[in-house]
Each structure stands twice: as C-alpha cells, then as structure tokens.
Tab-separated table of C-alpha atoms in Angstrom:
chain	number	residue	atom	x	y	z
A	824	UNK	CA	-7.969	-20.088	-0.598
A	825	UNK	CA	-4.611	-18.228	-2.064
A	826	UNK	CA	-3.783	-14.818	-1.803
A	827	UNK	CA	-3.000	-12.382	-4.367
A	828	UNK	CA	0.119	-13.921	-5.979
A	829	UNK	CA	2.645	-11.926	-7.585
A	830	UNK	CA	5.367	-12.940	-9.495
A	831	UNK	CA	8.350	-12.460	-9.781
A	832	UNK	CA	9.204	-11.950	-5.992
A	833	UNK	CA	12.471	-10.418	-7.362
A	834	UNK	CA	13.490	-8.924	-11.013
A	835	UNK	CA	16.464	-7.569	-12.124
A	836	UNK	CA	16.808	-5.775	-15.053
A	837	UNK	CA	19.421	-3.701	-17.108
A	838	UNK	CA	18.662	-0.229	-17.991
A	839	UNK	CA	16.940	-0.453	-21.267
A	840	UNK	CA	15.150	-3.624	-20.752
A	841	UNK	CA	11.513	-4.572	-20.260
A	842	UNK	CA	10.111	-5.420	-16.952
A	843	UNK	CA	7.021	-7.299	-16.966
A	844	UNK	CA	5.412	-7.815	-13.132
A	845	UNK	CA	2.363	-10.223	-12.841
A	846	UNK	CA	-0.570	-10.135	-10.416
A	847	UNK	CA	-2.575	-12.784	-9.825
A	848	UNK	CA	-5.767	-11.826	-7.900
A	849	UNK	CA	-7.507	-13.951	-5.025
A	850	UNK	CA	-10.560	-16.119	-6.463
A	851	UNK	CA	-13.534	-14.026	-7.100
A	852	UNK	CA	-11.801	-10.582	-7.416
A	853	UNK	CA	-12.084	-8.521	-10.218
A	854	UNK	CA	-10.823	-5.387	-9.243
A	855	UNK	CA	-7.157	-4.738	-9.315
A	856	UNK	CA	-4.904	-2.030	-8.285
A	857	UNK	CA	-1.225	-1.411	-8.642
A	858	UNK	CA	1.010	0.486	-6.453
A	859	UNK	CA	4.804	1.756	-6.117
A	860	UNK	CA	6.750	1.914	-2.911
A	861	UNK	CA	10.167	3.509	-3.171
A	862	UNK	CA	12.544	2.770	-0.418
A	863	UNK	CA	11.730	4.121	2.888
A	864	UNK	CA	8.242	5.656	1.535
A	865	UNK	CA	4.579	4.926	1.682
A	866	UNK	CA	2.731	3.470	-1.272
A	867	UNK	CA	1.759	5.517	-3.935
A	868	UNK	CA	-0.831	4.749	-6.445
A	869	UNK	CA	-0.614	3.888	-9.998
A	870	UNK	CA	-3.497	2.186	-11.802
A	871	UNK	CA	-6.574	0.841	-10.963
A	872	UNK	CA	-8.273	-1.800	-13.364
A	873	UNK	CA	-11.223	-4.243	-13.962
A	874	UNK	CA	-11.590	-6.902	-16.028
A	875	UNK	CA	-10.456	-5.804	-19.508
A	876	UNK	CA	-10.594	-2.174	-18.561
A	877	UNK	CA	-8.515	0.572	-17.201
A	878	UNK	CA	-10.737	2.730	-14.640
A	879	UNK	CA	-8.134	5.059	-13.593
A	880	UNK	CA	-4.529	5.286	-14.852
A	881	UNK	CA	-3.864	8.846	-12.807
A	882	UNK	CA	-0.800	7.556	-11.045
A	883	UNK	CA	1.131	5.999	-14.007
A	884	UNK	CA	4.051	7.623	-15.397
A	885	UNK	CA	3.071	8.967	-18.885
A	886	UNK	CA	5.711	6.961	-20.826
A	887	UNK	CA	6.980	3.541	-20.838
A	888	UNK	CA	4.369	2.281	-18.182
A	889	UNK	CA	1.336	0.483	-18.892
A	890	UNK	CA	-1.144	-1.987	-17.452
A	891	UNK	CA	-3.884	-4.594	-18.289
A	892	UNK	CA	-5.740	-7.356	-16.973
A	893	UNK	CA	-7.209	-9.394	-19.615
A	894	UNK	CA	-10.495	-11.586	-19.222
A	895	UNK	CA	-8.472	-14.523	-18.826
A	896	UNK	CA	-4.975	-14.360	-16.631
A	897	UNK	CA	-3.188	-12.116	-14.280
A	898	UNK	CA	-2.963	-8.401	-14.329
A	899	UNK	CA	0.231	-7.264	-16.437
A	900	UNK	CA	2.013	-4.296	-14.908
A	901	UNK	CA	4.918	-3.533	-18.127
A	902	UNK	CA	7.713	-1.317	-17.894
A	903	UNK	CA	9.631	-0.469	-20.811
A	904	UNK	CA	13.321	0.756	-21.154
A	905	UNK	CA	13.751	0.417	-17.545
A	906	UNK	CA	15.905	2.969	-15.577
A	907	UNK	CA	17.829	3.075	-12.505
A	908	UNK	CA	14.738	5.262	-10.806
A	909	UNK	CA	12.330	2.553	-11.908
A	910	UNK	CA	13.858	0.348	-9.070
A	911	UNK	CA	10.899	0.110	-6.281
A	912	UNK	CA	8.663	-2.590	-4.908
A	913	UNK	CA	5.648	-3.078	-6.901
A	914	UNK	CA	2.492	-4.079	-5.210
A	915	UNK	CA	-0.572	-5.030	-6.516
A	916	UNK	CA	-4.110	-5.407	-4.161
A	917	UNK	CA	-7.645	-7.217	-5.602
A	918	UNK	CA	-11.016	-6.796	-4.052
A	919	UNK	CA	-14.086	-8.476	-5.173
A	920	UNK	CA	-15.558	-5.021	-6.020
A	921	UNK	CA	-15.362	-1.496	-6.119
A	922	UNK	CA	-14.891	-1.570	-1.991
A	923	UNK	CA	-11.526	0.108	-2.571
A	924	UNK	CA	-8.200	-0.596	-0.790
A	925	UNK	CA	-10.014	-0.906	2.461
A	926	UNK	CA	-11.489	-3.936	1.070
A	927	UNK	CA	-8.419	-5.319	-0.803
A	928	UNK	CA	-5.779	-7.729	0.095
A	929	UNK	CA	-2.116	-6.576	-1.307
A	930	UNK	CA	0.217	-9.371	-2.425
A	931	UNK	CA	3.593	-9.613	-1.591
A	932	UNK	CA	5.129	-7.859	-4.176
A	933	UNK	CA	7.682	-7.827	-7.128
A	934	UNK	CA	10.864	-6.067	-6.199
A	935	UNK	CA	12.471	-4.506	-9.556
A	936	UNK	CA	15.997	-3.584	-9.386
A	937	UNK	CA	17.612	-2.082	-12.369
A	938	UNK	CA	21.227	-2.369	-12.860
B	1476	UNK	CA	-1.416	17.076	-4.064
B	1477	UNK	CA	-2.996	15.717	-0.686
B	1478	UNK	CA	0.121	14.372	1.530
B	1479	UNK	CA	-0.012	13.041	5.102
B	1480	UNK	CA	2.487	13.586	7.709
B	1481	UNK	CA	3.022	10.495	9.893
B	1482	UNK	CA	5.377	10.628	12.849
B	1483	UNK	CA	7.480	9.557	14.517
B	1484	UNK	CA	9.625	7.887	11.477
B	1485	UNK	CA	10.969	5.932	13.554
B	1486	UNK	CA	10.481	4.003	17.268
B	1487	UNK	CA	12.693	2.284	19.486
B	1488	UNK	CA	11.027	0.693	22.434
B	1489	UNK	CA	11.293	-1.986	25.202
B	1490	UNK	CA	8.806	-5.003	25.227
B	1491	UNK	CA	5.801	-3.978	27.451
B	1492	UNK	CA	5.849	-0.357	26.744
B	1493	UNK	CA	2.962	1.222	24.972
B	1494	UNK	CA	3.532	2.976	21.720
B	1495	UNK	CA	1.778	5.939	19.923
B	1496	UNK	CA	1.900	7.105	16.497
B	1497	UNK	CA	-0.104	9.692	14.112
B	1498	UNK	CA	-0.893	11.083	10.737
B	1499	UNK	CA	-1.779	14.358	10.180
B	1500	UNK	CA	-2.994	15.946	6.674
B	1501	UNK	CA	-4.114	19.606	5.317
B	1502	UNK	CA	-6.743	17.579	3.555
B	1503	UNK	CA	-10.264	16.054	4.753
B	1504	UNK	CA	-10.151	12.519	4.356
B	1505	UNK	CA	-13.511	10.513	4.567
B	1506	UNK	CA	-12.039	7.194	5.745
B	1507	UNK	CA	-8.475	6.243	7.536
B	1508	UNK	CA	-6.569	2.985	7.339
B	1509	UNK	CA	-4.023	1.572	9.615
B	1510	UNK	CA	-1.516	-0.898	7.984
B	1511	UNK	CA	1.466	-3.020	8.977
B	1512	UNK	CA	4.168	-4.472	6.763
B	1513	UNK	CA	6.581	-6.969	7.671
B	1514	UNK	CA	10.182	-7.177	5.455
B	1515	UNK	CA	9.565	-8.765	2.173
B	1516	UNK	CA	5.751	-8.484	2.475
B	1517	UNK	CA	2.756	-6.832	1.528
B	1518	UNK	CA	0.740	-4.242	3.777
B	1519	UNK	CA	-1.981	-6.043	5.834
B	1520	UNK	CA	-4.769	-4.114	6.654
B	1521	UNK	CA	-5.158	-3.619	10.779
B	1522	UNK	CA	-7.686	-0.959	11.142
B	1523	UNK	CA	-10.330	0.927	8.944
B	1524	UNK	CA	-12.034	4.182	10.384
B	1525	UNK	CA	-15.162	5.738	8.437
B	1526	UNK	CA	-16.708	8.198	10.964
B	1527	UNK	CA	-15.020	11.439	12.345
B	1528	UNK	CA	-14.578	10.687	16.191
B	1529	UNK	CA	-14.897	7.022	15.584
B	1530	UNK	CA	-12.361	4.915	17.987
B	1531	UNK	CA	-11.646	1.454	17.214
B	1532	UNK	CA	-9.705	-1.357	18.642
B	1533	UNK	CA	-8.344	-4.691	17.190
B	1534	UNK	CA	-6.814	-6.514	20.025
B	1535	UNK	CA	-3.951	-4.389	21.416
B	1536	UNK	CA	-4.169	-1.848	18.858
B	1537	UNK	CA	-6.722	1.377	18.778
B	1538	UNK	CA	-6.913	3.834	16.561
B	1539	UNK	CA	-8.863	6.764	16.198
B	1540	UNK	CA	-10.277	8.956	13.429
B	1541	UNK	CA	-10.016	12.616	14.264
B	1542	UNK	CA	-12.865	15.001	14.912
B	1543	UNK	CA	-11.463	17.401	12.379
B	1544	UNK	CA	-11.133	14.605	9.929
B	1545	UNK	CA	-7.448	15.636	9.236
B	1546	UNK	CA	-5.760	13.295	11.552
B	1547	UNK	CA	-5.692	10.033	12.990
B	1548	UNK	CA	-3.624	7.889	15.513
B	1549	UNK	CA	-3.047	4.490	16.097
B	1550	UNK	CA	-2.016	3.193	19.799
B	1551	UNK	CA	-0.265	-0.193	20.553
B	1552	UNK	CA	-0.651	-1.295	23.931
B	1553	UNK	CA	1.962	-3.982	25.991
B	1554	UNK	CA	4.113	-3.974	22.770
B	1555	UNK	CA	5.424	-7.518	21.971
B	1556	UNK	CA	8.621	-8.326	19.716
B	1557	UNK	CA	6.315	-9.451	16.880
B	1558	UNK	CA	4.978	-6.053	16.543
B	1559	UNK	CA	8.024	-5.038	14.998
B	1560	UNK	CA	7.500	-3.462	11.406
B	1561	UNK	CA	6.671	-0.636	9.651
B	1562	UNK	CA	3.129	0.552	10.271
B	1563	UNK	CA	1.493	3.302	7.428
B	1564	UNK	CA	-1.636	4.965	7.887
B	1565	UNK	CA	-3.741	6.067	4.699
B	1566	UNK	CA	-6.477	8.218	3.692
B	1567	UNK	CA	-9.104	8.059	1.357
B	1568	UNK	CA	-10.988	10.964	0.228
B	1569	UNK	CA	-13.565	8.926	-0.598
B	1570	UNK	CA	-15.090	6.208	1.413
B	1571	UNK	CA	-14.976	2.973	-1.091
B	1572	UNK	CA	-12.548	4.765	-2.990
B	1573	UNK	CA	-9.434	3.528	-4.737
B	1574	UNK	CA	-7.116	6.803	-4.820
B	1575	UNK	CA	-5.515	6.267	-1.614
B	1576	UNK	CA	-2.621	8.561	-0.013
B	1577	UNK	CA	-0.168	6.807	1.982
B	1578	UNK	CA	1.832	8.083	4.687
B	1579	UNK	CA	5.683	7.408	4.730
B	1580	UNK	CA	5.228	5.125	7.677
B	1581	UNK	CA	6.531	4.559	11.005
B	1582	UNK	CA	9.243	2.011	11.896
B	1583	UNK	CA	8.914	0.103	15.070
B	1584	UNK	CA	11.589	-1.821	16.931
B	1585	UNK	CA	10.894	-3.536	19.766
B	1586	UNK	CA	13.235	-4.835	22.050
B	1587	UNK	CA	12.663	-7.993	24.291
C-alpha cells in the first residue's frame, strides 16, 4: 500500500521559470493538503483541496501560486515565475475524509531550489 | 495570527537520558499534535491529543494537553540514537480541522 507520493523529490529552477510539484495521495484518499517549510521553520498551511474543488487556499500567496486536484491524476502545486524566496520544501498530505491533518499522512516532500 | 512557541530550539543529550520539550501559545487550541521529522522525510505523527488535561503515551513518548489548552509538552524517556530528528508540535483550532499551526521545531541530537 503505497504512501503519499511526491515528485520530483528535488527540483532546481532558475528565477522566472515555472515549477510544478506533484502529489499522488494514498489510495482511497480524496483530501489533499499542501504545506511549505522554510529552512529552520515549521510547516505553514497553504491550501486544502478535495477532488476538483479548492476548499481553502487562505495560505497561498495571492500571486504566482495555484493548486489543483483533478478528478483523475495527482494534485499539482504550480508556482509561476519563481523567485529565490520560493526556495523551500513543499509537503503534501492526504486523508480519507475531512479528518484534518491529524488523520493525514505526509509525503516525503519536494525540495525546490531557485537559482 | 496564531503562533506556537516551541522550546528548546535544540537539545544535545546522551543516550539513555530523558528529554522534555514544550509548546506554548497565546491562543486556545482544541487539538494538539506532535510530529517527528527525519532528514529528507515528511513529518510523521507521533501523538494526537484531543482533550484538555489528556495525557497520552506511545512507547517511550508521553505527551500532555495543557489544562489551559494553550500548551503541551512531549517527553521522551531513555533516549536512543534513532530518536534523532526534529520534533514539531502543532495545534488545531478545531478538531478535525485542516488549518494546523506548527511550531518551529526542537532539534534533538543523541550521542551514543
């Protein structure tokens, strides 16, 4: 039973490029949460999605960031025109229902480096 | 916004010692969570606390939900080298909620 799969594990982008981070939830899970972790800090909530719906994106920066969770396929976190400050580890977690993060399992993260 | 103050920031201990770390907040939380994160991995839930005053154990780990609902502590007894990692506390305003506030973490180093 595969866990939450995130890819790529490491991503290097030049300033101004786009970054696409993918998250495949655990089998049977329909809720996905994205978090960002800056070095030496805890995780910060970004967005909560269900299949085809964004439930809460109050933690997402207003510009350049978007997320989706289509009916088929993984959830995607997209960062357009990346800047150095976007360098961080991005984690997704999935849960079978709205049990919140306490019921969720985290993936291994994607470490984005903007050069 | 809500913030969690987690202390200490780091701990260097000898194998076999007991460890204690805590989190405090100016806000009331209805759920407290404790996670461990190892290098290159995502956080793994250790203990979830749902009730003020609750004391819960998971092996050598014990955590308590403070009576005021504004604090929590995690104890690790008889530490071993594989306890090395970053321990995060996290609070939820609503049980089952998704907006979880994380502390900055306690980095634990264990010397064999």
